Coordinates of C-alpha atoms and ligand atoms in Angstrom, one line a residue:
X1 CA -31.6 0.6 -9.1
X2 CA -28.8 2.9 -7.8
X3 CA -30.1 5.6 -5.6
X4 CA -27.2 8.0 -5.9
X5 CA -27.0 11.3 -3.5
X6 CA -23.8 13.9 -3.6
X7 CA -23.4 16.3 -0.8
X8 CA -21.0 19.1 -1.5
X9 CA -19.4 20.7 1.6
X10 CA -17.2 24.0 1.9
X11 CA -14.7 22.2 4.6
X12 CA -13.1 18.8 4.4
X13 CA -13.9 19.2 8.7
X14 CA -17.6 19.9 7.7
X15 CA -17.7 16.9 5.5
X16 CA -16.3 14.2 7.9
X17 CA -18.4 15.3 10.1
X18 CA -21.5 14.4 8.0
X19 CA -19.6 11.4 6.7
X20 CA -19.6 10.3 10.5
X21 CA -22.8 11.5 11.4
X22 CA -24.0 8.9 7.8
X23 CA -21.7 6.4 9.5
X24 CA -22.9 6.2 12.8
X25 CA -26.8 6.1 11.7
X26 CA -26.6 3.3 9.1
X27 CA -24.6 1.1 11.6
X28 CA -26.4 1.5 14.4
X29 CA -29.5 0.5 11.8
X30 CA -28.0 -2.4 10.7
X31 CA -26.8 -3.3 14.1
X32 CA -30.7 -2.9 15.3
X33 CA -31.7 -5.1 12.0
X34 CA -29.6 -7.7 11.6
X35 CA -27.6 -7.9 14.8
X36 CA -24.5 -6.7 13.5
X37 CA -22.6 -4.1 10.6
X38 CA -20.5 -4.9 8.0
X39 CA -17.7 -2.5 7.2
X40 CA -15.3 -2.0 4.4
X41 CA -12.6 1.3 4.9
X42 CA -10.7 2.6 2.4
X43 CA -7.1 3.6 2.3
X44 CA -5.6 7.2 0.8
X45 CA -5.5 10.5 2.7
X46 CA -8.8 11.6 2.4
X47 CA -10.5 9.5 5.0
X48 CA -7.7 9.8 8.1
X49 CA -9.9 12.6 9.7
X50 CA -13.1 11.2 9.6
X51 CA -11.3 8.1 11.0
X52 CA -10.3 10.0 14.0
X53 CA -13.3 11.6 14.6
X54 CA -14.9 8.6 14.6
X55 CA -12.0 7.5 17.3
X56 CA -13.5 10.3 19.8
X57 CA -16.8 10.9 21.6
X58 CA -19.6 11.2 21.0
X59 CA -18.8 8.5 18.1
X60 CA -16.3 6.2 20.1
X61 CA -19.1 5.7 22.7
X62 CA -22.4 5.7 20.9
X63 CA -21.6 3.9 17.9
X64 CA -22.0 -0.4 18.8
X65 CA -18.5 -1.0 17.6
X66 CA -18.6 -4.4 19.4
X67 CA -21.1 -5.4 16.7
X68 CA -19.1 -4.2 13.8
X69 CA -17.2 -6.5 11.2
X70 CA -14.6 -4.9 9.5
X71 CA -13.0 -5.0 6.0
X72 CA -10.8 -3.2 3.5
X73 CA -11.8 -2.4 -0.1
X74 CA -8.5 -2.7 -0.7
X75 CA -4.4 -2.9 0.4
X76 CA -1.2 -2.0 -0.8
X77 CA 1.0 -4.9 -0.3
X78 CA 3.4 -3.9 2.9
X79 CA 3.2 -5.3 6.3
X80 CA 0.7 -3.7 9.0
X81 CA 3.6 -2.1 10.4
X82 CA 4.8 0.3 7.3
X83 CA 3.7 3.9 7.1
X84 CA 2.0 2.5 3.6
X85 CA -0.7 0.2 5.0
X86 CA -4.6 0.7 5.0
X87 CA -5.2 -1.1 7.7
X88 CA -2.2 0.5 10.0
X89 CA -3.8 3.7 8.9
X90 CA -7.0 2.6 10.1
X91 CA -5.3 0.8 13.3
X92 CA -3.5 3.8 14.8
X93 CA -6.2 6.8 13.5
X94 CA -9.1 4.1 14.8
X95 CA -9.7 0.9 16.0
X96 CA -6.3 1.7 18.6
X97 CA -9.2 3.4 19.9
X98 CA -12.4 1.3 20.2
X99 CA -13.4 -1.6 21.7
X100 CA -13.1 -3.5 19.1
X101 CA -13.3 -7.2 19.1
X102 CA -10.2 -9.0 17.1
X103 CA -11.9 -11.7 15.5
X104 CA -14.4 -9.1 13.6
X105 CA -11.0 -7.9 12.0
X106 CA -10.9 -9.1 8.1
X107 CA -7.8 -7.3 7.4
X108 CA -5.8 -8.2 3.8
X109 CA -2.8 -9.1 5.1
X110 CA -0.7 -6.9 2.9
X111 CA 2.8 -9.0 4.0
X112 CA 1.9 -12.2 2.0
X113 CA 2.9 -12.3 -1.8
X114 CA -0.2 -10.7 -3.6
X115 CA -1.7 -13.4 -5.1
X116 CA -1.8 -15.3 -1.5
X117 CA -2.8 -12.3 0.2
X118 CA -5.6 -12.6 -2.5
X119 CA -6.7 -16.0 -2.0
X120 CA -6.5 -15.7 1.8
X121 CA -8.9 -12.7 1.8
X122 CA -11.1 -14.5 -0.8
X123 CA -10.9 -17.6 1.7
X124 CA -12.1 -14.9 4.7
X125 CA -15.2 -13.6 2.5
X126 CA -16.5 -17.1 2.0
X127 CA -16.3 -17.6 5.1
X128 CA -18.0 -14.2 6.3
X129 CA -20.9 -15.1 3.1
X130 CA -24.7 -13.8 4.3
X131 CA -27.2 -16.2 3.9
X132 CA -28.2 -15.1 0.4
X133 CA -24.8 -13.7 -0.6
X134 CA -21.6 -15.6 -1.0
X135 CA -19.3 -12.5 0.5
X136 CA -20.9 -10.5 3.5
X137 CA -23.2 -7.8 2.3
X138 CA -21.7 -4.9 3.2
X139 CA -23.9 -2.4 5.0
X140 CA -20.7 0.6 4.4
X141 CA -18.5 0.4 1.8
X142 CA -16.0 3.6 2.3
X143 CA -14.3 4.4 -1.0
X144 CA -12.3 7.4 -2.4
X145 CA -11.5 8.3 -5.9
X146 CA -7.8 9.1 -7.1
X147 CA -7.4 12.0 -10.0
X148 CA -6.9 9.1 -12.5
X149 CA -10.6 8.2 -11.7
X150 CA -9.7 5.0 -10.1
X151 CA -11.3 3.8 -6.6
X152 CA -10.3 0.9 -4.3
X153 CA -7.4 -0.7 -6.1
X154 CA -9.7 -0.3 -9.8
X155 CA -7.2 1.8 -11.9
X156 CA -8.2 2.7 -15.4
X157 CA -7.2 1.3 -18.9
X158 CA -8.3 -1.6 -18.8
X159 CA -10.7 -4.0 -16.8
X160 CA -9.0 -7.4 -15.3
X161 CA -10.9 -10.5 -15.9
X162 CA -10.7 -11.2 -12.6
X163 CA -12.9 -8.6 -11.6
X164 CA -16.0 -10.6 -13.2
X165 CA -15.5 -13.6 -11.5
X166 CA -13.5 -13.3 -8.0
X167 CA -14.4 -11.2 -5.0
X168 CA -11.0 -10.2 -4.8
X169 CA -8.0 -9.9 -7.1
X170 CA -4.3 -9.0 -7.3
X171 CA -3.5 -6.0 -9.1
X172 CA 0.2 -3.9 -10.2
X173 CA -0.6 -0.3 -10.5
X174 CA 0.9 3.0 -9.8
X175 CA -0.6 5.7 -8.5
X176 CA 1.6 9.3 -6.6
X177 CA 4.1 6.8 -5.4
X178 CA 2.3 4.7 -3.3
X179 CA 3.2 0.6 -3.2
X180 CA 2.1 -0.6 -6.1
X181 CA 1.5 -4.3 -5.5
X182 CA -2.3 -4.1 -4.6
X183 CA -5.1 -6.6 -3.4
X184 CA -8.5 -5.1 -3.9
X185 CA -12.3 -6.3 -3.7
X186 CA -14.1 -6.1 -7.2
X187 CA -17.3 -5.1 -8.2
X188 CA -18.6 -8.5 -7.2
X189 CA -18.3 -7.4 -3.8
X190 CA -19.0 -3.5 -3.8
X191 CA -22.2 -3.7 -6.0
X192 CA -24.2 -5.7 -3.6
X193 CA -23.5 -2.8 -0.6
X194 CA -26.3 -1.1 0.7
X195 CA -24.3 2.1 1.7
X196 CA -21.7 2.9 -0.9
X197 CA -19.6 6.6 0.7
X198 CA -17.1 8.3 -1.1
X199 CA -15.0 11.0 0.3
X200 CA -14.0 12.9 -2.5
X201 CA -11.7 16.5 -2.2
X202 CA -9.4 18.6 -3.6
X203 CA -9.2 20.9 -7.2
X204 CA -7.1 18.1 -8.8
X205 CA -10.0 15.8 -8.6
X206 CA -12.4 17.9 -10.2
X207 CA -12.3 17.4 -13.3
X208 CA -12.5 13.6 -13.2
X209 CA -15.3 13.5 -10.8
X210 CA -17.6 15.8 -13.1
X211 CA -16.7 13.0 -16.1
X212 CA -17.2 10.2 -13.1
X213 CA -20.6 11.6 -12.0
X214 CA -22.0 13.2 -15.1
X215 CA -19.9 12.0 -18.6
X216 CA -20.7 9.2 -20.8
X217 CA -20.8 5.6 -19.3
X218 CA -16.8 4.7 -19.6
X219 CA -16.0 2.2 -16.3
X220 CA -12.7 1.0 -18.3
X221 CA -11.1 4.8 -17.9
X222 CA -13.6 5.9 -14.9
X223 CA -13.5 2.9 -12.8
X224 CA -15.5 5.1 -9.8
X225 CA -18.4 4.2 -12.7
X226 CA -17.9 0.5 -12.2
X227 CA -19.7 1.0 -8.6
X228 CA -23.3 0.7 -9.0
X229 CA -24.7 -0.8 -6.4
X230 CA -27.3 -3.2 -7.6
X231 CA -30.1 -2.6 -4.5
X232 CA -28.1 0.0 -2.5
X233 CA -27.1 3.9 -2.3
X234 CA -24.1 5.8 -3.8
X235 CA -23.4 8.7 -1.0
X236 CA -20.9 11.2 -2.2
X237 CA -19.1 13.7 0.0
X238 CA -17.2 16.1 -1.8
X239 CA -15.6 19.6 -1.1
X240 CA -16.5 22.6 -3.0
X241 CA -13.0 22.4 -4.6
X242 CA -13.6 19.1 -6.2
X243 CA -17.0 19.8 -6.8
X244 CA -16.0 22.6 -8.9
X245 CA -16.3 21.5 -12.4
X246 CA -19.5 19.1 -11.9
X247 CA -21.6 22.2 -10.2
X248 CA -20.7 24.6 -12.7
X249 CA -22.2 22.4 -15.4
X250 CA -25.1 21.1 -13.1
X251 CA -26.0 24.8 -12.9
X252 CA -25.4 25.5 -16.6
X253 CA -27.6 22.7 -17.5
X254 CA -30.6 24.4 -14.9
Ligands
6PG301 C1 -5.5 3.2 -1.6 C2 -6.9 3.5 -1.9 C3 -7.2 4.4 -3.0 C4 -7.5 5.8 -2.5 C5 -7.4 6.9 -3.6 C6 -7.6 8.3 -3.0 O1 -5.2 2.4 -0.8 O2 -4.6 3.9 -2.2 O3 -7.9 2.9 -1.2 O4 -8.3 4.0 -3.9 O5 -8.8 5.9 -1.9 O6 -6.1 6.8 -4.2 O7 -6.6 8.6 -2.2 P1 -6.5 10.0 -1.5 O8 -7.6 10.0 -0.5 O9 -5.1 10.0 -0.8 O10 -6.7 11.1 -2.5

């Protein structure tokens, strides 16, 4: 069963913090366990500062980075090099910054048509499997949630096929402007995580995370609600302006 656990916190700084405090823990755990971690990042804004926090001491140093296997829940289609990618974002704010080892780097490679880009990363999780999985297990999955309830590269309206059957698919979607040619990871892959974080702030996210965490079961419009981890935990760290809405009717309900 999903173990679910929100934190609400009155500073996006306070709340990357804890996000890299959660972070560093549940690596170094995994690291002592099973010899190495296995983590997916997420693109957006939300995440840039916990990125660089993670970039500087204590984290840069105590944290076994050389043991760490790194993936993307998802990618807009643009080469490394454009202001638009997730994992230039997560080059320059992080691993720039780390000792970092280049073959533990699954990046999508966002310059290849999208179904290629696809098929190579599904290629890269077969060959990553864990003995009892055929796509690593991730110990993180980092996720955020847009103010159209979609996570990754999951939008809402409708559910792809693909999402049943491949660990990765090729989706068209737009979202504030961003690329919208899009290869993301599906539920195949984050439902078997054992750490599931999302970062979630800002008012104009309030509403849709109170319907996300608390409204009727609806993962075609809410696709945050298509992430339940079969055998893992669902972490959320949200700011008190997007926790607005779901606390006011957590404490009506008291
Ligand atoms: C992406 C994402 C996406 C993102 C949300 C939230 O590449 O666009 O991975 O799912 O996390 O859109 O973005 P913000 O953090 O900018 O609100």
């Amino acid at each position: 069963m999903t173990e679910r656990a929100v934190h609400v916190f009155s500073s996006s700084a306070d709340l990357a913090q804890a996000a890299a405090a959660y972070i560093a823990e549940a690596v170094t755990q995994a690291v002592q366990s099973r010899g190495k971690a296995t983590v997916a990042l997420s693109g957006g804004s939300t995440p840039v500062s916990l990125y660089q926090l993670l970039a500087r001491p204590p984290y840069q140093t105590v944290i076994p980075w050389d043991a760490v296997h790194f993936y993307w829940g998802d990618e807009r289609c643009v080469p490394p090099d454009h202001p638009e990618s997730n994992f230039g974002q997560v080059k320059q704010a992080l691993l720039d910054h780390i000792p970092v080892q280049e073959e533990r780097i699954h990046r999508i490679i966002g310059e290849l048509e999208p179904a290629d880009a696809a098929s190579n990363y599904i290629r890269t999780l077969s060959e990553n499997g864990d003995n009892d999985n055929p796509w690593p297990r991730l110990d993180i999955t980092l996720l955020g949630m847009g103010a159209d309830g979609h996570t990754a590269s999951l939008f809402p309206g409708s559910i792809n096929p693909g999402e049943k059957i491949f660990p990765a698919i090729a989706v068209t979607a737009n979202y504030m402007g961003r690329p919208a040619s899009r290869v993301t990871l599906t539920p195949l892959v984050f439902n078997t995580s054992r750490n599931i974080i999302f970062l979630v702030t800002g008012q104009d996210k309030a509403q849709v995370l109170s319907t996300a965490l608390d409204g009727p079961h609806n993962p075609v419009n809410f696709p945050v609600q298509r992430i339940q981890p079969a055998d893992g935990k669902v972490i959320w760290f949200i700011d008190s302006m997007a926790a607005k809405i779901f606390m006011k009717e957590s404490n009506d309900n008291d």
